[in-house]
Short mmCIF file of C-alpha atoms and ligand atoms in Angstrom, two decimals:
data_model
loop_
_atom_site.label_atom_id
_atom_site.label_comp_id
_atom_site.label_asym_id
_atom_site.label_seq_id
_atom_site.Cartn_x
_atom_site.Cartn_y
_atom_site.Cartn_z
CA MET A 53 -25.27 -19.19 -5.46
CA LYS A 54 -26.89 -16.55 -7.62
CA ILE A 55 -26.02 -12.86 -7.25
CA ALA A 56 -28.20 -10.10 -8.73
CA THR A 57 -26.76 -6.63 -9.27
CA VAL A 58 -29.15 -3.70 -9.59
CA LEU A 59 -27.68 -0.59 -11.21
CA GLY A 60 -28.96 2.36 -13.15
CA THR A 61 -26.51 5.23 -13.58
CA ARG A 62 -23.00 5.89 -14.84
CA PRO A 63 -21.20 5.75 -11.46
CA GLU A 64 -22.95 2.52 -10.48
CA ILE A 65 -21.81 0.82 -13.68
CA ILE A 66 -18.22 1.97 -13.10
CA LYS A 67 -18.09 0.99 -9.44
CA MET A 68 -19.92 -2.33 -9.84
CA ALA A 69 -17.78 -3.38 -12.84
CA PRO A 70 -14.89 -4.77 -10.73
CA ILE A 71 -17.37 -6.80 -8.63
CA ILE A 72 -19.25 -8.09 -11.70
CA ASP A 73 -15.91 -9.09 -13.15
CA GLU A 74 -14.84 -10.85 -9.95
CA ILE A 75 -18.15 -12.76 -9.78
CA SER A 76 -17.70 -13.89 -13.40
CA LYS A 77 -14.11 -15.00 -12.80
CA ARG A 78 -15.24 -17.21 -9.90
CA GLY A 79 -17.91 -18.82 -12.07
CA ILE A 80 -20.74 -17.70 -9.78
CA ASP A 81 -24.16 -17.38 -11.39
CA GLN A 82 -25.13 -13.71 -11.78
CA ILE A 83 -27.72 -11.44 -13.33
CA ILE A 84 -27.37 -7.73 -14.05
CA LEU A 85 -30.50 -5.62 -13.83
CA HIS A 86 -30.34 -2.09 -15.30
CA THR A 87 -33.09 0.26 -14.20
CA GLY A 88 -32.61 2.45 -17.27
CA GLN A 89 -32.29 5.65 -15.20
CA HIS A 90 -29.35 6.61 -17.41
CA TYR A 91 -30.07 5.67 -21.00
CA ASP A 92 -27.95 7.84 -23.33
CA LYS A 93 -25.12 5.86 -24.89
CA GLU A 94 -22.64 8.32 -23.32
CA MET A 95 -24.12 7.73 -19.84
CA SER A 96 -24.59 3.96 -20.00
CA ASP A 97 -23.67 1.62 -22.90
CA ASN A 98 -20.18 3.10 -23.33
CA PHE A 99 -19.30 2.04 -19.79
CA PHE A 100 -20.26 -1.60 -20.32
CA ARG A 101 -17.97 -1.47 -23.35
CA ASP A 102 -15.03 0.36 -21.71
CA LEU A 103 -15.11 -1.70 -18.53
CA GLU A 104 -15.60 -4.94 -20.47
CA ILE A 105 -18.56 -6.26 -18.52
CA PRO A 106 -21.52 -8.17 -19.98
CA ALA A 107 -24.59 -6.24 -21.13
CA PRO A 108 -27.47 -6.24 -18.61
CA ASP A 109 -29.75 -9.28 -18.59
CA TYR A 110 -32.70 -6.99 -17.93
CA ASN A 111 -33.31 -3.31 -18.61
CA ILE A 112 -36.53 -2.03 -17.14
CA GLN A 113 -36.17 1.32 -18.95
CA VAL A 114 -37.63 3.68 -16.37
CA GLY A 115 -36.03 6.72 -18.03
CA SER A 116 -36.15 10.20 -16.51
CA GLY A 117 -38.86 11.60 -14.24
CA THR A 118 -39.70 12.79 -10.76
CA HIS A 119 -38.21 10.85 -7.87
CA GLY A 120 -41.50 9.23 -6.84
CA ARG A 121 -42.42 8.15 -10.35
CA GLN A 122 -38.93 6.93 -11.17
CA THR A 123 -38.51 5.01 -7.91
CA GLY A 124 -42.02 3.52 -8.16
CA LEU A 125 -41.45 2.25 -11.69
CA MET A 126 -38.12 0.81 -10.65
CA MET A 127 -39.67 -1.02 -7.73
CA LYS A 128 -42.32 -2.59 -9.94
CA GLY A 129 -39.77 -3.73 -12.53
CA ILE A 130 -37.18 -4.95 -10.03
CA GLU A 131 -39.80 -6.96 -8.13
CA GLU A 132 -40.87 -8.81 -11.28
CA VAL A 133 -37.29 -9.77 -12.07
CA LEU A 134 -36.41 -10.85 -8.52
CA LEU A 135 -39.54 -13.00 -8.24
CA GLU A 136 -38.54 -14.73 -11.47
CA GLU A 137 -34.79 -15.05 -10.79
CA LYS A 138 -34.80 -15.72 -7.02
CA PRO A 139 -31.21 -14.62 -6.34
CA ASP A 140 -29.50 -15.37 -3.03
CA ILE A 141 -28.33 -11.78 -2.66
CA VAL A 142 -29.04 -8.45 -4.37
CA LEU A 143 -26.18 -5.99 -4.65
CA VAL A 144 -26.87 -2.26 -4.81
CA GLN A 145 -24.21 0.43 -4.99
CA GLY A 146 -24.03 3.96 -3.61
CA ASP A 147 -26.95 6.33 -3.27
CA THR A 148 -29.05 6.66 -6.41
CA ASN A 149 -32.74 5.91 -6.81
CA ALA A 150 -31.82 2.40 -8.03
CA VAL A 151 -30.29 1.73 -4.61
CA LEU A 152 -33.42 2.84 -2.81
CA ALA A 153 -35.73 0.87 -5.10
CA GLY A 154 -33.55 -2.26 -5.15
CA ALA A 155 -33.11 -2.30 -1.38
CA LEU A 156 -36.80 -1.75 -0.59
CA VAL A 157 -38.01 -4.42 -3.00
CA ALA A 158 -35.44 -7.06 -2.03
CA SER A 159 -35.97 -6.55 1.70
CA LYS A 160 -39.73 -7.08 1.33
CA LEU A 161 -39.05 -10.28 -0.61
CA HIS A 162 -36.71 -11.40 2.20
CA ILE A 163 -33.74 -11.48 -0.11
CA ALA A 164 -30.41 -10.48 1.44
CA ILE A 165 -29.06 -7.11 0.29
CA GLY A 166 -25.41 -6.20 0.03
CA HIS A 167 -24.89 -2.44 0.04
CA VAL A 168 -21.67 -1.55 -1.76
CA GLU A 169 -20.31 1.81 -0.57
CA ALA A 170 -22.40 1.69 2.60
CA GLY A 171 -22.14 4.06 5.53
CA LEU A 172 -21.40 7.33 3.75
CA ARG A 173 -23.18 10.32 5.29
CA SER A 174 -23.33 13.98 4.27
CA PHE A 175 -25.78 14.70 7.11
CA ASP A 176 -27.77 16.77 4.61
CA MET A 177 -31.24 15.30 4.31
CA THR A 178 -32.15 17.72 1.50
CA MET A 179 -29.94 15.63 -0.79
CA PRO A 180 -31.90 12.80 -2.42
CA GLU A 181 -28.73 10.72 -2.19
CA GLU A 182 -28.60 11.01 1.61
CA VAL A 183 -32.16 9.68 1.89
CA ASN A 184 -31.38 6.84 -0.53
CA ARG A 185 -28.21 5.69 1.17
CA ARG A 186 -29.70 5.80 4.67
CA ALA A 187 -32.78 3.83 3.57
CA ALA A 188 -30.62 1.25 1.79
CA ASP A 189 -28.49 0.78 4.89
CA VAL A 190 -31.59 0.10 7.00
CA CYS A 191 -32.60 -2.71 4.60
CA SER A 192 -29.17 -4.32 4.12
CA ALA A 193 -27.75 -7.58 5.45
CA MET A 194 -24.14 -6.95 4.40
CA TYR A 195 -22.30 -3.63 4.38
CA PHE A 196 -19.31 -3.14 2.11
CA ILE A 197 -17.81 -0.01 3.55
CA PRO A 198 -14.98 2.01 1.98
CA THR A 199 -13.37 3.34 5.17
CA GLU A 200 -13.35 3.08 8.94
CA GLU A 201 -14.92 6.56 9.14
CA SER A 202 -17.97 5.38 7.22
CA ALA A 203 -18.19 2.23 9.35
CA ILE A 204 -18.28 4.45 12.44
CA ASN A 205 -21.26 6.31 10.93
CA LEU A 206 -23.12 3.01 10.80
CA LEU A 207 -22.07 2.03 14.32
CA ALA A 208 -23.32 5.39 15.60
CA GLU A 209 -26.71 4.60 14.04
CA GLY A 210 -26.84 1.28 15.88
CA PHE A 211 -26.00 -1.19 13.08
CA SER A 212 -24.22 -4.38 14.10
CA ARG A 213 -20.55 -4.46 13.19
CA LYS A 214 -20.83 -8.21 12.56
CA ASN A 215 -22.21 -7.50 9.09
CA MET A 216 -19.69 -4.78 8.22
CA PHE A 217 -16.75 -5.29 5.87
CA ILE A 218 -14.24 -2.50 5.39
CA THR A 219 -13.27 -3.14 1.80
CA GLY A 220 -11.99 0.14 0.37
CA ASN A 221 -13.79 1.49 -2.67
CA THR A 222 -14.12 -0.39 -5.96
CA VAL A 223 -13.41 2.91 -7.73
CA VAL A 224 -9.73 2.26 -6.91
CA ASP A 225 -9.93 -1.21 -8.51
CA ALA A 226 -11.45 0.35 -11.64
CA CYS A 227 -8.88 3.16 -11.81
CA PHE A 228 -5.86 0.90 -11.31
CA ARG A 229 -7.13 -1.70 -13.74
CA HIS A 230 -7.93 0.67 -16.57
CA LEU A 231 -5.48 3.57 -16.41
CA GLU A 232 -2.63 1.92 -18.30
CA ILE A 233 -5.02 0.39 -20.85
CA ALA A 234 -6.53 3.85 -21.33
CA LYS A 235 -3.17 5.56 -21.84
CA LYS A 236 -2.10 3.02 -24.46
CA LYS A 237 -5.38 3.35 -26.30
CA GLY A 238 -5.46 7.14 -26.74
CA PHE A 239 -8.62 9.21 -26.92
CA GLU A 240 -11.71 7.73 -28.51
CA GLU A 241 -13.93 10.80 -28.42
CA GLU A 242 -13.06 13.06 -31.34
CA SER A 243 -13.76 16.34 -29.54
CA LEU A 244 -11.30 15.29 -26.84
CA ALA A 245 -8.67 13.96 -29.26
CA ALA A 246 -8.85 17.27 -31.14
CA LEU A 247 -7.86 19.22 -28.01
CA ASP A 248 -4.33 17.77 -28.02
CA ILE A 249 -4.40 17.12 -24.26
CA GLU A 250 -0.86 15.64 -24.27
CA ASN A 251 0.57 19.04 -25.15
CA MET A 252 -1.78 21.11 -23.05
CA GLU A 253 -0.82 22.72 -19.74
CA ASN A 254 -2.90 23.82 -16.76
CA ILE A 255 -5.80 21.49 -17.45
CA LEU A 256 -8.79 21.90 -15.20
CA THR A 257 -11.30 19.08 -15.55
CA LEU A 258 -14.75 20.24 -14.56
CA THR A 259 -17.84 18.15 -13.89
CA MET A 260 -21.04 19.19 -12.17
CA HIS A 261 -24.49 17.72 -12.04
CA ARG A 262 -25.57 17.88 -8.41
CA ALA A 263 -29.18 19.13 -8.20
CA GLU A 264 -28.36 21.67 -5.48
CA ASN A 265 -25.83 23.34 -7.80
CA VAL A 266 -27.08 23.05 -11.35
CA ASP A 267 -30.79 23.55 -10.62
CA ASP A 268 -30.01 26.73 -8.64
CA LYS A 269 -29.45 29.71 -10.93
CA GLN A 270 -27.65 31.77 -8.31
CA ARG A 271 -25.19 29.02 -7.44
CA VAL A 272 -24.46 28.02 -11.00
CA THR A 273 -23.99 31.67 -12.03
CA SER A 274 -21.47 32.17 -9.23
CA ILE A 275 -19.51 29.10 -10.38
CA ILE A 276 -19.52 30.34 -13.97
CA GLU A 277 -18.27 33.76 -12.84
CA ALA A 278 -15.27 32.00 -11.28
CA LEU A 279 -14.66 29.96 -14.46
CA LYS A 280 -14.60 33.16 -16.53
CA GLU A 281 -11.71 34.49 -14.47
CA LEU A 282 -9.63 31.32 -14.72
CA SER A 283 -8.58 32.26 -18.23
CA ASP A 284 -5.02 30.94 -17.83
CA MET A 285 -6.42 27.42 -17.38
CA ASN A 286 -7.73 25.06 -20.03
CA ILE A 287 -11.11 24.10 -18.65
CA ILE A 288 -12.42 20.83 -20.08
CA PHE A 289 -16.04 20.27 -19.21
CA PRO A 290 -17.67 16.96 -20.22
CA ILE A 291 -21.17 18.12 -19.53
CA HIS A 292 -23.77 15.92 -17.79
CA PRO A 293 -27.12 15.99 -19.67
CA ARG A 294 -28.90 17.41 -16.64
CA THR A 295 -26.46 20.31 -16.53
CA LYS A 296 -26.71 20.99 -20.25
CA ASN A 297 -30.50 21.20 -19.93
CA THR A 298 -30.47 23.54 -16.97
CA LEU A 299 -27.72 25.81 -18.34
CA GLN A 300 -29.73 26.12 -21.55
CA ASN A 301 -32.92 26.85 -19.62
CA PHE A 302 -31.16 29.54 -17.56
CA GLY A 303 -29.69 31.05 -20.78
CA LEU A 304 -26.15 30.45 -19.48
CA PHE A 305 -24.91 27.76 -21.86
CA ASP A 306 -23.84 29.92 -24.84
CA GLU A 307 -22.08 32.45 -22.62
CA LEU A 308 -19.95 29.68 -21.10
CA ASN A 309 -19.41 27.84 -24.36
CA ASP A 310 -18.17 31.03 -26.07
CA LEU A 311 -15.23 31.41 -23.67
CA ASP A 312 -11.96 30.55 -25.44
CA HIS A 313 -10.51 28.74 -22.43
CA VAL A 314 -13.62 26.61 -21.77
CA HIS A 315 -14.15 23.48 -23.83
CA ILE A 316 -17.58 21.97 -23.31
CA ILE A 317 -17.78 18.44 -24.67
CA LYS A 318 -20.33 15.65 -24.30
CA PRO A 319 -19.81 13.09 -21.50
CA VAL A 320 -16.92 10.83 -22.43
CA GLY A 321 -16.25 7.12 -21.89
CA TYR A 322 -14.37 5.86 -18.85
CA LEU A 323 -11.04 5.28 -20.62
CA ASP A 324 -11.08 8.77 -22.13
CA PHE A 325 -12.04 10.31 -18.84
CA LEU A 326 -9.26 8.53 -16.94
CA GLN A 327 -6.71 9.91 -19.38
CA LEU A 328 -8.16 13.39 -19.04
CA THR A 329 -8.28 13.44 -15.24
CA SER A 330 -4.85 11.92 -14.80
CA ALA A 331 -3.39 14.66 -17.06
CA SER A 332 -5.13 17.42 -15.10
CA THR A 333 -3.59 20.02 -12.81
CA LEU A 334 -6.84 20.36 -10.96
CA ILE A 335 -10.28 18.76 -10.76
CA LEU A 336 -13.25 21.00 -10.00
CA THR A 337 -16.33 18.93 -9.32
CA ASP A 338 -19.45 18.21 -7.36
CA SER A 339 -19.29 14.50 -8.21
CA GLY A 340 -18.94 11.92 -5.48
CA GLY A 341 -16.90 9.47 -7.53
CA LEU A 342 -14.53 12.13 -8.77
CA GLN A 343 -13.55 13.17 -5.26
CA GLU A 344 -12.41 9.56 -4.79
CA GLU A 345 -10.74 9.28 -8.19
CA ALA A 346 -8.85 12.55 -7.73
CA ILE A 347 -7.10 11.32 -4.58
CA THR A 348 -6.49 7.93 -6.23
CA LEU A 349 -4.85 9.59 -9.25
CA ASP A 350 -2.93 12.17 -7.14
CA VAL A 351 -4.72 15.16 -8.64
CA PRO A 352 -5.82 18.04 -6.34
CA ALA A 353 -9.60 18.37 -6.10
CA LEU A 354 -11.79 21.36 -5.31
CA THR A 355 -15.32 20.25 -4.51
CA LEU A 356 -18.22 22.53 -5.41
CA ARG A 357 -20.19 21.60 -2.31
CA TYR A 358 -20.66 22.75 1.28
CA ASN A 359 -20.54 19.23 2.70
CA THR A 360 -19.22 15.89 1.61
CA GLU A 361 -19.91 12.27 2.45
CA ARG A 362 -16.24 11.69 1.55
CA PRO A 363 -14.65 13.65 4.45
CA GLU A 364 -11.61 11.33 4.37
CA THR A 365 -10.44 13.07 1.20
CA VAL A 366 -10.49 16.43 2.98
CA THR A 367 -8.79 15.13 6.15
CA ALA A 368 -6.12 13.44 4.04
CA GLY A 369 -5.43 16.80 2.35
CA GLY A 370 -6.36 15.97 -1.25
CA ASN A 371 -9.71 17.74 -1.45
CA ILE A 372 -10.97 21.19 -0.42
CA LEU A 373 -14.67 22.09 -0.16
CA VAL A 374 -15.20 25.41 -1.95
CA GLY A 375 -18.99 25.50 -2.23
CA SER A 376 -20.24 27.66 -5.07
CA ASP A 377 -18.60 30.87 -3.84
CA LYS A 378 -16.71 32.58 -6.66
CA GLU A 379 -13.97 34.06 -4.47
CA VAL A 380 -13.32 30.81 -2.57
CA ILE A 381 -13.11 28.86 -5.84
CA LEU A 382 -10.69 31.39 -7.32
CA GLU A 383 -8.50 31.66 -4.24
CA ASN A 384 -8.00 27.89 -4.02
CA ALA A 385 -7.59 27.33 -7.76
CA ARG A 386 -4.94 30.08 -7.83
CA LYS A 387 -3.08 28.50 -4.94
CA ILE A 388 -2.97 25.12 -6.69
CA LEU A 389 -1.74 26.77 -9.87
CA ASP A 390 0.80 29.18 -8.37
CA ASP A 391 2.01 27.56 -5.15
CA LYS A 392 3.93 24.39 -5.99
CA GLU A 393 4.39 23.38 -2.37
CA PHE A 394 0.64 23.68 -1.75
CA ALA A 395 -0.21 21.69 -4.89
CA ASP A 396 2.36 18.98 -4.10
CA LYS A 397 0.94 18.54 -0.63
CA MET A 398 -2.51 17.96 -2.12
CA LYS A 399 -1.12 15.56 -4.72
CA ASN A 400 0.70 13.53 -2.07
CA ALA A 401 -2.36 13.07 0.12
CA PRO A 402 -2.66 9.39 1.11
CA ASN A 403 -5.51 7.53 -0.57
CA PRO A 404 -8.04 6.41 2.05
CA TYR A 405 -9.90 4.09 -0.34
CA GLY A 406 -7.71 1.01 -0.28
CA MET A 407 -5.34 -0.90 -2.51
CA GLY A 408 -7.58 -1.84 -5.42
CA ASP A 409 -8.68 -5.17 -3.94
CA SER A 410 -12.13 -4.05 -2.91
CA ALA A 411 -14.02 -6.30 -5.36
CA LYS A 412 -12.10 -9.36 -4.18
CA LEU A 413 -12.78 -8.60 -0.50
CA THR A 414 -16.47 -8.03 -1.29
CA VAL A 415 -16.98 -11.31 -3.15
CA ASP A 416 -14.91 -13.21 -0.53
CA ALA A 417 -17.33 -11.98 2.14
CA ILE A 418 -20.41 -12.87 0.07
CA GLU A 419 -19.14 -16.41 -0.59
CA ASP A 420 -18.36 -16.86 3.09
CA TYR A 421 -21.86 -15.68 4.13
CA TYR A 422 -23.47 -17.94 1.54
CA ASN A 423 -21.46 -20.96 2.67
CA ARG A 424 -22.42 -20.33 6.29
CA GLY A 425 -26.14 -19.92 5.46
CA LEU A 426 -26.10 -16.29 6.56
CA LEU A 427 -27.80 -15.02 3.42
CA ASP A 428 -31.04 -16.74 4.42
CA ILE A 429 -33.32 -14.02 5.72
CA THR A 430 -35.73 -15.63 8.18
CA ALA A 431 -37.61 -14.44 11.23
CA PRO A 432 -35.58 -15.14 14.40
CA GLU A 433 -36.56 -18.32 16.22
CA ASP A 434 -34.17 -18.16 19.14
CA ILE A 435 -35.56 -16.62 22.29
CA MET A 436 -33.90 -13.29 22.73
CA GLY A 437 -34.13 -13.05 26.50
CA SER A 438 -33.01 -9.73 27.81
CA PHE A 439 -29.85 -7.72 27.47
CA THR A 440 -28.51 -4.61 29.06
CA ARG A 441 -26.74 -1.81 27.25
CA LYS A 442 -23.56 -1.06 29.13
CA MET A 443 -20.44 1.05 29.04
CA ALA A 444 -17.07 0.13 30.51
CA GLN A 445 -13.54 1.43 30.86
CA ILE A 446 -11.16 -1.43 30.03
CA THR A 447 -8.05 -1.74 32.15
CA GLU A 448 -6.61 -5.10 31.02
CA ASP A 449 -4.98 -6.29 27.79
CA ILE A 450 -7.89 -7.85 25.93
CA THR A 451 -9.10 -7.94 22.31
CA VAL A 452 -12.61 -7.18 21.14
CA THR A 453 -13.33 -10.88 20.50
CA GLU A 454 -11.93 -12.00 23.87
CA PHE A 455 -14.00 -9.37 25.67
CA GLU A 456 -17.16 -10.41 23.84
CA GLN A 457 -16.63 -14.08 24.69
CA LYS A 458 -15.90 -13.31 28.31
CA GLU A 459 -18.93 -11.05 28.80
CA ASN A 460 -21.34 -12.83 26.38
CA ALA A 461 -21.64 -9.42 24.74
CA LEU A 462 -21.51 -7.53 21.49
CA ILE A 463 -19.41 -4.38 21.42
CA HIS A 464 -20.87 -1.38 19.56
CA MET A 465 -18.50 1.48 19.97
CA VAL A 466 -14.94 1.93 21.13
CA PHE A 467 -13.58 5.28 22.29
CA ASP A 468 -9.80 5.59 22.56
CA GLY A 469 -9.87 8.79 24.62
CA GLN A 470 -9.67 11.02 21.55
CA LYS A 471 -12.04 9.56 18.98
CA MET A 472 -14.26 6.63 18.06
CA VAL A 473 -12.38 3.69 16.56
CA PHE A 474 -13.78 0.70 14.68
CA PRO A 475 -13.97 -2.37 16.95
CA ALA A 476 -12.01 -4.75 14.72
CA ASP A 477 -12.05 -8.31 16.18
CA ASP A 478 -8.35 -8.26 17.10
CA LEU A 479 -8.22 -4.69 18.46
CA ASN A 480 -6.63 -4.50 21.92
CA ILE A 481 -9.03 -2.32 23.92
CA LYS A 482 -6.88 -1.73 27.00
CA ASP A 483 -7.35 1.86 28.30
CA MET A 484 -10.33 2.38 26.00
CA CYS A 485 -13.97 2.93 26.75
CA VAL A 486 -16.52 0.56 25.15
CA THR A 487 -20.29 0.40 24.83
CA TYR A 488 -21.80 -3.06 24.49
CA ASP A 489 -24.91 -5.20 24.79
CA ALA A 490 -24.53 -7.86 27.47
CA ARG A 491 -26.90 -10.81 27.37
CA GLU A 492 -28.33 -11.68 30.75
C1 UD1 B 764 -28.34 10.62 -10.85
C2 UD1 B 764 -28.32 10.30 -9.35
C3 UD1 B 764 -27.13 10.95 -8.70
C4 UD1 B 764 -25.85 10.54 -9.39
C5 UD1 B 764 -25.97 10.82 -10.89
C6 UD1 B 764 -24.76 10.28 -11.60
C7 UD1 B 764 -30.44 10.04 -8.15
C8 UD1 B 764 -31.39 10.69 -7.24
N1 UD1 B 764 -29.50 10.83 -8.69
O1 UD1 B 764 -28.46 12.02 -10.98
O2 UD1 B 764 -27.04 10.56 -7.33
O3 UD1 B 764 -24.78 11.26 -8.84
O4 UD1 B 764 -27.13 10.17 -11.41
O5 UD1 B 764 -24.56 10.89 -12.83
O6 UD1 B 764 -30.54 8.85 -8.39
N2 UD1 B 764 -30.67 12.68 -18.65
C9 UD1 B 764 -30.43 12.49 -19.98
N3 UD1 B 764 -29.90 11.30 -20.39
C10 UD1 B 764 -29.63 10.30 -19.52
C11 UD1 B 764 -29.89 10.47 -18.17
C12 UD1 B 764 -30.41 11.68 -17.74
O7 UD1 B 764 -30.67 13.36 -20.80
O8 UD1 B 764 -29.14 9.21 -19.97
C13 UD1 B 764 -31.19 13.99 -18.21
C14 UD1 B 764 -32.72 14.04 -18.10
O9 UD1 B 764 -33.13 15.31 -18.50
C15 UD1 B 764 -32.95 13.88 -16.61
C16 UD1 B 764 -31.74 14.55 -16.00
O10 UD1 B 764 -30.68 14.28 -16.91
O11 UD1 B 764 -34.16 14.46 -16.20
C17 UD1 B 764 -31.39 14.04 -14.62
O12 UD1 B 764 -31.23 12.63 -14.65
P1 UD1 B 764 -31.50 11.74 -13.34
O13 UD1 B 764 -31.17 10.35 -13.62
O14 UD1 B 764 -32.85 12.04 -12.78
O15 UD1 B 764 -30.51 12.33 -12.26
P2 UD1 B 764 -28.96 12.66 -12.35
O16 UD1 B 764 -28.80 14.12 -12.21
O17 UD1 B 764 -28.35 11.98 -13.52
N1 UDP B 765 -17.05 10.02 -15.71
C1 UDP B 765 -16.80 9.56 -17.00
N2 UDP B 765 -16.98 10.43 -18.04
C2 UDP B 765 -17.38 11.72 -17.86
C3 UDP B 765 -17.61 12.18 -16.54
C4 UDP B 765 -17.44 11.28 -15.48
O1 UDP B 765 -16.41 8.41 -17.20
O2 UDP B 765 -17.53 12.45 -18.85
C5 UDP B 765 -16.94 9.05 -14.59
C6 UDP B 765 -15.92 9.38 -13.54
O3 UDP B 765 -14.69 8.78 -13.85
C7 UDP B 765 -16.53 8.80 -12.27
C8 UDP B 765 -18.01 8.76 -12.54
O4 UDP B 765 -18.18 9.05 -13.92
O5 UDP B 765 -16.09 7.47 -12.05
C9 UDP B 765 -18.72 9.77 -11.71
O6 UDP B 765 -20.05 9.84 -12.10
P1 UDP B 765 -20.98 11.05 -11.74
O7 UDP B 765 -20.16 12.24 -11.46
O8 UDP B 765 -22.00 11.13 -12.82
O9 UDP B 765 -21.74 10.54 -10.45
P2 UDP B 765 -21.42 10.58 -8.87
O10 UDP B 765 -20.11 9.92 -8.64
O11 UDP B 765 -21.46 11.99 -8.44
O12 UDP B 765 -22.57 9.82 -8.28
#
């Protein structure tokens, strides 16, 4: 079996690293294809080094640009590589332009696609990421889904649960694997080492790069106004290159940089960043990955967004959406700082993203599909006949699998009277309502 991984940005490298490592350990043939969307050493190479994964076999160096141009160039480059390499499956991760390009190209070549971190939805189609992740899900053959909530999103859109694997998120694997190594190593980046983090109190780690925040002068100004007032915190801000550019263009960079309690540094490597976040009192962010890492590292998070495709973090109590509203940011930051009980509750929020075995579960599922010939994408030859979409209230003790065998059916959705639940094969559906396709 040959597995191709398409990646292009910092979070994809971090989250695919545990899977790349697992594939290597099992001796499976693999290629890594970097689109080159992130190209600065601080946004790319340093992560291959810190996470100890092999350098990409191909880098198609698309660089920065508009979405159409960037995605088009990626598609051209990815197609050339896939035609040459002929992998059995292409893995894409998350919601960047690499995911969209990789999924579109592979599906047209009839190569199976595994979408890692599938099923997330912000329900905000103005976000490029929402478009990317939805399109990738349409093209995919295997869905590696972090939580039951995200699986239910896919079920509600009509995807078959047979190809869904609830694996947790590989970000937990990466965090658990590297935190102790990071702590022993100390800080690599000089500007961070110079801050004497070990003896610092009230650390607020800030990251923001989301287009809807940093490209909007009003929003970013409001966030900066809040930062100015948090003068009893040490705000450490490893700045994303996009954000540095836009703050400079808006004439806001120097004003922020001149504040004594704000330390703007360049983006740091993964091991440095893990040490920084785990030593923080609070994380203020619009990053997707950081919302997950915060709850994994037991650090309260305030998210600078009005929606999130990680609602589990909010329900669990570890994350609060504060948008870009100065007063809401300040009120919640103050509470975390001044109200120990409130902060402890956030810290103790249960982690919804699994045990750190997500990469293993993912590669197990891929090997199983390969061995059963399920990665072969061919036009259906069996005659479909007809089926009827039905709904039923179940009154007997029966599992999902038993019901499906009895009725020659495939269950879509299960409703337990309060909420949708994922129809796991061994779920007893007595007293629940199900929707299903019954073959005639
Ligand atoms: C991209 C992803 C976003 C993800 C983020 C992770 C899309 C649509 N967006 O956003 O989902 O959360 O990566 O960080 O795929 N730049 C550099 N050096 C680099 C890379 C970028 O200077 O190595 C600058 C360029 O000016 C570029 C800008 O940052 O125009 C934005 O980069 P881009 O890759 O388009 O989007 P991100 O904001 O990084
Ligand atoms: N990160 C890092 N160094 C930094 C900032 C972030 O290593 O200076 C890591 C962080 O640990 C997380 C990932 O980058 O795993 C998040 O990437 P980003 O916020 O760029 O993208 P998103 O998750 O929003 O797609």
